[in-house]
Amino acid sequence: MTFGYARVSTKSQKHDLQVDAFLKEGIKPKNIYADISSGAKSERKGLDELLSKLREGDTIVVWKMDRIARSLSHLVKLIEDFERKGIHFKSIQENFIDTSSPHGRFVFNLFASIAQLERDIIIERTRAGLESSRRRGVRLGRQPGLSKKAQHKAILAERYYRDNKLSIEEIMKLIEVGSKRTLYKYLAHQGRRTCKECGTLFWDKKQSLNSAYCELHVKN
C-alpha cells in the first residue's frame, strides 16, 4: 500500500499542492496524512499516526524530503528505520530518492555517509573546543539551579538544538544526558519558550517558562 505525507509550517499555508501531487501518484485520499508544524518541532501527530500504520512492503511518499525530516541526520534515521521494516520511501520532487530502486538506495547510502561525516565533524569540533577551553583555564560561572557541569551541557544543548542538524536522541547522547526531560530542562534554562497563546517556539530567558508570549502576543 502507498501512503502520502504532507506538512506545512503554519496554519496560513495549505496542503493542496502536496495533496494534488499525491493524487496524481495514485494515492487514495484516505491514505494521505498531514501535519501543520514547523520543521524544528519533533511532535507531529499525523506522521506518528502514519508510522503506526506502515507495514512491510508499503511505500511512503513525500512532496519533498524536508516535509518529513528536520535535518539530514533525521532523514537518514527515518529511512534506516523504514529499511529495517521493509518499507520504501520516495520523494516526488527529488525523484532520485526512491529506495525501491537500486539507484535510489545508492543515493540514500551517499546521504547517510554525508550525515555521519557531519556528525563526526560536529563532535570533533566540540571536543577540540572543550580542550582549548581547558588549556586556557576557562570556567563557566555558576548559574542558579544548575551546577557548572550542567550549565556547560545546557550551552552545548542549545547550540546543537538551534543548529537543527542533530536529532534529540543524538544531542542527548553527545552531551551525555539520560532523558528528554533533562535535555528540555537545559534548553529552558537557556531561554527556550513556547508561546502560551499560539504555541510558537522562541527564545527569551527573561520570560517565565509557564507564562511566556511571543512577540505577536506579548503582554504589555
PDB file of C-alpha atoms in Angstrom:
ATOM      1  CA  MET A   1       0.000   0.000   0.000  1.00  0.00           C
ATOM      2  CA  THR A   2       1.186   3.528  -0.782  1.00  0.00           C
ATOM      3  CA  PHE A   3       0.794   6.435   1.669  1.00  0.00           C
ATOM      4  CA  GLY A   4       1.427  10.152   1.311  1.00  0.00           C
ATOM      5  CA  TYR A   5       2.679  12.513   3.995  1.00  0.00           C
ATOM      6  CA  ALA A   6       2.271  16.287   3.704  1.00  0.00           C
ATOM      7  CA  ARG A   7       3.426  19.061   6.028  1.00  0.00           C
ATOM      8  CA  VAL A   8       3.158  22.841   6.099  1.00  0.00           C
ATOM      9  CA  SER A   9       4.730  25.134   8.689  1.00  0.00           C
ATOM     10  CA  THR A  10       1.848  27.443   9.603  1.00  0.00           C
ATOM     11  CA  LYS A  11      -1.956  27.482   9.588  1.00  0.00           C
ATOM     12  CA  SER A  12      -1.953  30.131   6.859  1.00  0.00           C
ATOM     13  CA  GLN A  13      -0.348  27.661   4.453  1.00  0.00           C
ATOM     14  CA  LYS A  14      -2.233  24.907   2.619  1.00  0.00           C
ATOM     15  CA  HIS A  15      -1.506  21.246   1.892  1.00  0.00           C
ATOM     16  CA  ASP A  16      -3.231  21.439  -1.513  1.00  0.00           C
ATOM     17  CA  LEU A  17      -0.114  21.355  -3.731  1.00  0.00           C
ATOM     18  CA  GLN A  18       1.288  18.328  -1.930  1.00  0.00           C
ATOM     19  CA  VAL A  19      -2.053  16.502  -1.791  1.00  0.00           C
ATOM     20  CA  ASP A  20      -2.663  17.089  -5.518  1.00  0.00           C
ATOM     21  CA  ALA A  21       0.738  15.572  -6.275  1.00  0.00           C
ATOM     22  CA  PHE A  22      -0.137  12.508  -4.192  1.00  0.00           C
ATOM     23  CA  LEU A  23      -3.437  12.072  -6.016  1.00  0.00           C
ATOM     24  CA  LYS A  24      -1.571  12.167  -9.356  1.00  0.00           C
ATOM     25  CA  GLU A  25       0.640   9.398  -7.985  1.00  0.00           C
ATOM     26  CA  GLY A  26      -2.498   7.330  -7.490  1.00  0.00           C
ATOM     27  CA  ILE A  27      -2.523   7.592  -3.699  1.00  0.00           C
ATOM     28  CA  LYS A  28      -6.017   7.338  -2.225  1.00  0.00           C
ATOM     29  CA  PRO A  29      -7.196  10.337  -0.126  1.00  0.00           C
ATOM     30  CA  LYS A  30      -7.739   8.080   2.907  1.00  0.00           C
ATOM     31  CA  ASN A  31      -4.033   7.167   2.776  1.00  0.00           C
ATOM     32  CA  ILE A  32      -2.805  10.769   2.909  1.00  0.00           C
ATOM     33  CA  TYR A  33      -1.674  12.110   6.305  1.00  0.00           C
ATOM     34  CA  ALA A  34      -0.759  15.693   7.104  1.00  0.00           C
ATOM     35  CA  ASP A  35       0.622  17.990   9.790  1.00  0.00           C
ATOM     36  CA  ILE A  36       0.861  21.707  10.460  1.00  0.00           C
ATOM     37  CA  SER A  37       4.206  22.020  12.194  1.00  0.00           C
ATOM     38  CA  SER A  38       7.460  23.889  11.797  1.00  0.00           C
ATOM     39  CA  GLY A  39      10.495  21.917  10.643  1.00  0.00           C
ATOM     40  CA  ALA A  40      12.156  22.267  14.061  1.00  0.00           C
ATOM     41  CA  LYS A  41       9.313  20.707  16.047  1.00  0.00           C
ATOM     42  CA  SER A  42       9.610  16.998  16.776  1.00  0.00           C
ATOM     43  CA  GLU A  43       5.925  16.442  17.650  1.00  0.00           C
ATOM     44  CA  ARG A  44       3.886  15.535  14.552  1.00  0.00           C
ATOM     45  CA  LYS A  45       0.654  13.696  15.233  1.00  0.00           C
ATOM     46  CA  GLY A  46      -0.120  12.992  11.583  1.00  0.00           C
ATOM     47  CA  LEU A  47       3.290  11.455  10.967  1.00  0.00           C
ATOM     48  CA  ASP A  48       3.101   9.392  14.155  1.00  0.00           C
ATOM     49  CA  GLU A  49      -0.289   8.019  13.098  1.00  0.00           C
ATOM     50  CA  LEU A  50       1.036   7.170   9.633  1.00  0.00           C
ATOM     51  CA  LEU A  51       4.129   5.435  11.002  1.00  0.00           C
ATOM     52  CA  SER A  52       1.935   3.269  13.220  1.00  0.00           C
ATOM     53  CA  LYS A  53       0.040   2.010  10.146  1.00  0.00           C
ATOM     54  CA  LEU A  54       3.006   1.179   7.905  1.00  0.00           C
ATOM     55  CA  ARG A  55       3.673  -2.480   7.213  1.00  0.00           C
ATOM     56  CA  GLU A  56       6.323  -4.412   5.284  1.00  0.00           C
ATOM     57  CA  GLY A  57       6.037  -3.727   1.550  1.00  0.00           C
ATOM     58  CA  ASP A  58       4.312  -0.354   2.000  1.00  0.00           C
ATOM     59  CA  THR A  59       5.631   2.869   0.427  1.00  0.00           C
ATOM     60  CA  ILE A  60       5.615   6.343   1.953  1.00  0.00           C
ATOM     61  CA  VAL A  61       5.686   9.267  -0.498  1.00  0.00           C
ATOM     62  CA  VAL A  62       6.502  12.910   0.255  1.00  0.00           C
ATOM     63  CA  TRP A  63       6.467  16.064  -1.902  1.00  0.00           C
ATOM     64  CA  LYS A  64       9.998  16.961  -0.799  1.00  0.00           C
ATOM     65  CA  MET A  65      12.381  15.444   1.735  1.00  0.00           C
ATOM     66  CA  ASP A  66      12.205  18.476   4.030  1.00  0.00           C
ATOM     67  CA  ARG A  67       8.475  17.824   4.524  1.00  0.00           C
ATOM     68  CA  ILE A  68       9.208  14.744   6.642  1.00  0.00           C
ATOM     69  CA  ALA A  69      12.710  15.316   8.034  1.00  0.00           C
ATOM     70  CA  ARG A  70      14.062  18.030  10.356  1.00  0.00           C
ATOM     71  CA  SER A  71      17.622  17.537   9.163  1.00  0.00           C
ATOM     72  CA  LEU A  72      19.772  15.261   7.031  1.00  0.00           C
ATOM     73  CA  SER A  73      20.611  13.067  10.021  1.00  0.00           C
ATOM     74  CA  HIS A  74      16.894  12.807  10.891  1.00  0.00           C
ATOM     75  CA  LEU A  75      16.114  11.803   7.296  1.00  0.00           C
ATOM     76  CA  VAL A  76      18.786   9.113   7.380  1.00  0.00           C
ATOM     77  CA  LYS A  77      17.429   7.740  10.665  1.00  0.00           C
ATOM     78  CA  LEU A  78      13.878   7.621   9.293  1.00  0.00           C
ATOM     79  CA  ILE A  79      14.897   5.813   6.114  1.00  0.00           C
ATOM     80  CA  GLU A  80      17.077   3.376   8.057  1.00  0.00           C
ATOM     81  CA  ASP A  81      14.027   2.551  10.192  1.00  0.00           C
ATOM     82  CA  PHE A  82      11.963   2.093   7.017  1.00  0.00           C
ATOM     83  CA  GLU A  83      14.611  -0.197   5.541  1.00  0.00           C
ATOM     84  CA  ARG A  84      14.617  -2.408   8.656  1.00  0.00           C
ATOM     85  CA  LYS A  85      10.835  -2.753   8.422  1.00  0.00           C
ATOM     86  CA  GLY A  86      10.820  -3.379   4.653  1.00  0.00           C
ATOM     87  CA  ILE A  87       9.137  -0.038   3.875  1.00  0.00           C
ATOM     88  CA  HIS A  88      10.012   2.002   0.774  1.00  0.00           C
ATOM     89  CA  PHE A  89      10.452   5.784   0.689  1.00  0.00           C
ATOM     90  CA  LYS A  90      10.002   8.113  -2.277  1.00  0.00           C
ATOM     91  CA  SER A  91      10.261  11.882  -2.843  1.00  0.00           C
ATOM     92  CA  ILE A  92       8.303  13.370  -5.750  1.00  0.00           C
ATOM     93  CA  GLN A  93      10.425  16.482  -6.272  1.00  0.00           C
ATOM     94  CA  GLU A  94      13.752  14.734  -5.592  1.00  0.00           C
ATOM     95  CA  ASN A  95      12.992  11.764  -7.830  1.00  0.00           C
ATOM     96  CA  PHE A  96      16.481  10.378  -7.284  1.00  0.00           C
ATOM     97  CA  ILE A  97      15.228   9.375  -3.807  1.00  0.00           C
ATOM     98  CA  ASP A  98      13.325   6.124  -4.243  1.00  0.00           C
ATOM     99  CA  THR A  99      14.548   3.299  -2.020  1.00  0.00           C
ATOM    100  CA  SER A 100      12.637   0.725  -4.055  1.00  0.00           C
ATOM    101  CA  SER A 101      15.259   1.117  -6.823  1.00  0.00           C
ATOM    102  CA  PRO A 102      18.998   0.291  -6.760  1.00  0.00           C
ATOM    103  CA  HIS A 103      19.874   3.853  -7.827  1.00  0.00           C
ATOM    104  CA  GLY A 104      17.706   5.321  -5.066  1.00  0.00           C
ATOM    105  CA  ARG A 105      19.349   3.107  -2.442  1.00  0.00           C
ATOM    106  CA  PHE A 106      22.780   4.186  -3.686  1.00  0.00           C
ATOM    107  CA  VAL A 107      21.847   7.867  -3.292  1.00  0.00           C
ATOM    108  CA  PHE A 108      20.487   7.198   0.194  1.00  0.00           C
ATOM    109  CA  ASN A 109      23.731   5.467   1.202  1.00  0.00           C
ATOM    110  CA  LEU A 110      25.605   8.529  -0.035  1.00  0.00           C
ATOM    111  CA  PHE A 111      23.381  10.771   2.099  1.00  0.00           C
ATOM    112  CA  ALA A 112      23.962   8.517   5.101  1.00  0.00           C
ATOM    113  CA  SER A 113      27.728   8.840   4.673  1.00  0.00           C
ATOM    114  CA  ILE A 114      27.455  12.633   4.465  1.00  0.00           C
ATOM    115  CA  ALA A 115      25.268  12.739   7.586  1.00  0.00           C
ATOM    116  CA  GLN A 116      27.771  10.608   9.505  1.00  0.00           C
ATOM    117  CA  LEU A 117      30.604  12.856   8.354  1.00  0.00           C
ATOM    118  CA  GLU A 118      28.639  15.907   9.531  1.00  0.00           C
ATOM    119  CA  ARG A 119      28.076  14.338  12.960  1.00  0.00           C
ATOM    120  CA  ASP A 120      31.746  13.393  13.263  1.00  0.00           C
ATOM    121  CA  ILE A 121      32.841  16.931  12.386  1.00  0.00           C
ATOM    122  CA  ILE A 122      30.474  18.423  14.982  1.00  0.00           C
ATOM    123  CA  ILE A 123      31.755  16.060  17.664  1.00  0.00           C
ATOM    124  CA  GLU A 124      35.399  16.675  16.730  1.00  0.00           C
ATOM    125  CA  ARG A 125      34.929  20.455  16.821  1.00  0.00           C
ATOM    126  CA  THR A 126      33.158  20.233  20.174  1.00  0.00           C
ATOM    127  CA  ARG A 127      35.924  18.174  21.730  1.00  0.00           C
ATOM    128  CA  ALA A 128      38.572  20.482  20.303  1.00  0.00           C
ATOM    129  CA  GLY A 129      36.714  23.499  21.708  1.00  0.00           C
ATOM    130  CA  LEU A 130      36.425  21.918  25.145  1.00  0.00           C
ATOM    131  CA  GLU A 131      40.106  21.004  25.181  1.00  0.00           C
ATOM    132  CA  SER A 132      41.033  24.534  24.108  1.00  0.00           C
ATOM    133  CA  SER A 133      38.908  25.955  26.941  1.00  0.00           C
ATOM    134  CA  ARG A 134      40.577  23.649  29.475  1.00  0.00           C
ATOM    135  CA  ARG A 135      44.047  24.701  28.315  1.00  0.00           C
ATOM    136  CA  ARG A 136      43.106  28.360  28.710  1.00  0.00           C
ATOM    137  CA  GLY A 137      41.628  27.728  32.129  1.00  0.00           C
ATOM    138  CA  VAL A 138      38.159  28.846  31.076  1.00  0.00           C
ATOM    139  CA  ARG A 139      35.466  28.033  33.632  1.00  0.00           C
ATOM    140  CA  LEU A 140      31.768  28.728  33.410  1.00  0.00           C
ATOM    141  CA  GLY A 141      30.217  30.788  36.181  1.00  0.00           C
ATOM    142  CA  ARG A 142      27.693  29.072  38.412  1.00  0.00           C
ATOM    143  CA  GLN A 143      24.075  29.699  37.428  1.00  0.00           C
ATOM    144  CA  PRO A 144      21.049  29.312  39.755  1.00  0.00           C
ATOM    145  CA  GLY A 145      19.614  25.800  39.635  1.00  0.00           C
ATOM    146  CA  LEU A 146      22.436  24.235  37.613  1.00  0.00           C
ATOM    147  CA  SER A 147      25.898  23.031  38.510  1.00  0.00           C
ATOM    148  CA  LYS A 148      28.903  24.139  36.461  1.00  0.00           C
ATOM    149  CA  LYS A 149      28.863  20.838  34.601  1.00  0.00           C
ATOM    150  CA  ALA A 150      25.117  21.068  33.900  1.00  0.00           C
ATOM    151  CA  GLN A 151      25.454  24.692  32.770  1.00  0.00           C
ATOM    152  CA  HIS A 152      28.132  23.658  30.305  1.00  0.00           C
ATOM    153  CA  LYS A 153      25.856  20.917  28.970  1.00  0.00           C
ATOM    154  CA  ALA A 154      22.981  23.407  28.698  1.00  0.00           C
ATOM    155  CA  ILE A 155      25.069  25.697  26.495  1.00  0.00           C
ATOM    156  CA  LEU A 156      26.031  22.794  24.223  1.00  0.00           C
ATOM    157  CA  ALA A 157      22.426  21.550  24.139  1.00  0.00           C
ATOM    158  CA  GLU A 158      21.191  24.955  22.983  1.00  0.00           C
ATOM    159  CA  ARG A 159      23.874  25.140  20.296  1.00  0.00           C
ATOM    160  CA  TYR A 160      23.047  21.723  18.845  1.00  0.00           C
ATOM    161  CA  TYR A 161      19.287  22.216  19.124  1.00  0.00           C
ATOM    162  CA  ARG A 162      19.254  25.584  17.370  1.00  0.00           C
ATOM    163  CA  ASP A 163      21.695  24.337  14.716  1.00  0.00           C
ATOM    164  CA  ASN A 164      18.968  21.788  13.820  1.00  0.00           C
ATOM    165  CA  LYS A 165      21.404  19.214  12.410  1.00  0.00           C
ATOM    166  CA  LEU A 166      21.158  16.520  15.087  1.00  0.00           C
ATOM    167  CA  SER A 167      18.146  14.618  16.395  1.00  0.00           C
ATOM    168  CA  ILE A 168      17.049  14.926  20.030  1.00  0.00           C
ATOM    169  CA  GLU A 169      18.459  11.462  20.720  1.00  0.00           C
ATOM    170  CA  GLU A 170      21.822  12.396  19.163  1.00  0.00           C
ATOM    171  CA  ILE A 171      22.022  15.580  21.249  1.00  0.00           C
ATOM    172  CA  MET A 172      21.251  13.603  24.410  1.00  0.00           C
ATOM    173  CA  LYS A 173      23.987  11.126  23.586  1.00  0.00           C
ATOM    174  CA  LEU A 174      26.513  13.812  22.724  1.00  0.00           C
ATOM    175  CA  ILE A 175      26.062  15.845  25.920  1.00  0.00           C
ATOM    176  CA  GLU A 176      25.553  12.689  27.986  1.00  0.00           C
ATOM    177  CA  VAL A 177      22.073  13.135  29.444  1.00  0.00           C
ATOM    178  CA  GLY A 178      19.790  10.184  30.090  1.00  0.00           C
ATOM    179  CA  SER A 179      16.335  11.663  29.491  1.00  0.00           C
ATOM    180  CA  LYS A 180      14.492  14.119  27.266  1.00  0.00           C
ATOM    181  CA  ARG A 181      13.156  15.787  30.419  1.00  0.00           C
ATOM    182  CA  THR A 182      16.680  16.741  31.450  1.00  0.00           C
ATOM    183  CA  LEU A 183      17.534  17.962  27.965  1.00  0.00           C
ATOM    184  CA  TYR A 184      14.460  20.188  27.793  1.00  0.00           C
ATOM    185  CA  LYS A 185      15.246  21.466  31.303  1.00  0.00           C
ATOM    186  CA  TYR A 186      18.634  22.589  29.984  1.00  0.00           C
ATOM    187  CA  LEU A 187      17.031  24.183  26.919  1.00  0.00           C
ATOM    188  CA  ALA A 188      14.505  26.002  29.109  1.00  0.00           C
ATOM    189  CA  HIS A 189      17.370  27.296  31.229  1.00  0.00           C
ATOM    190  CA  GLN A 190      18.898  28.709  28.040  1.00  0.00           C
ATOM    191  CA  GLY A 191      15.670  30.502  27.172  1.00  0.00           C
ATOM    192  CA  ARG A 192      13.612  28.048  25.115  1.00  0.00           C
ATOM    193  CA  ARG A 193       9.995  29.127  25.485  1.00  0.00           C
ATOM    194  CA  THR A 194       6.614  28.216  23.991  1.00  0.00           C
ATOM    195  CA  CYS A 195       4.073  30.976  23.487  1.00  0.00           C
ATOM    196  CA  LYS A 196       1.106  30.417  25.799  1.00  0.00           C
ATOM    197  CA  GLU A 197      -1.190  31.983  23.206  1.00  0.00           C
ATOM    198  CA  CYS A 198      -0.210  30.317  19.918  1.00  0.00           C
ATOM    199  CA  GLY A 199       2.354  27.623  20.775  1.00  0.00           C
ATOM    200  CA  THR A 200       5.158  29.230  18.754  1.00  0.00           C
ATOM    201  CA  LEU A 201       8.667  28.252  19.839  1.00  0.00           C
ATOM    202  CA  PHE A 202      11.002  31.155  20.626  1.00  0.00           C
ATOM    203  CA  TRP A 203      13.982  32.048  22.857  1.00  0.00           C
ATOM    204  CA  ASP A 204      13.815  34.568  25.704  1.00  0.00           C
ATOM    205  CA  LYS A 205      15.485  33.989  29.081  1.00  0.00           C
ATOM    206  CA  LYS A 206      13.682  36.946  30.649  1.00  0.00           C
ATOM    207  CA  GLN A 207      10.203  35.460  30.353  1.00  0.00           C
ATOM    208  CA  SER A 208       8.752  32.942  32.763  1.00  0.00           C
ATOM    209  CA  LEU A 209       8.681  29.364  31.488  1.00  0.00           C
ATOM    210  CA  ASN A 210       4.971  28.891  32.246  1.00  0.00           C
ATOM    211  CA  SER A 211       3.689  32.282  31.073  1.00  0.00           C
ATOM    212  CA  ALA A 212       5.747  33.162  28.011  1.00  0.00           C
ATOM    213  CA  TYR A 213       4.435  35.062  24.984  1.00  0.00           C
ATOM    214  CA  CYS A 214       5.947  35.515  21.526  1.00  0.00           C
ATOM    215  CA  GLU A 215       6.371  38.989  20.032  1.00  0.00           C
ATOM    216  CA  LEU A 216       2.914  38.788  18.446  1.00  0.00           C
ATOM    217  CA  HIS A 217       1.152  38.036  21.737  1.00  0.00           C
ATOM    218  CA  VAL A 218       3.453  39.604  24.305  1.00  0.00           C
ATOM    219  CA  LYS A 219       1.552  41.184  27.175  1.00  0.00           C
ATOM    220  CA  ASN A 220       2.207  44.849  27.945  1.00  0.00           C
TER     221      ASN A 220
END
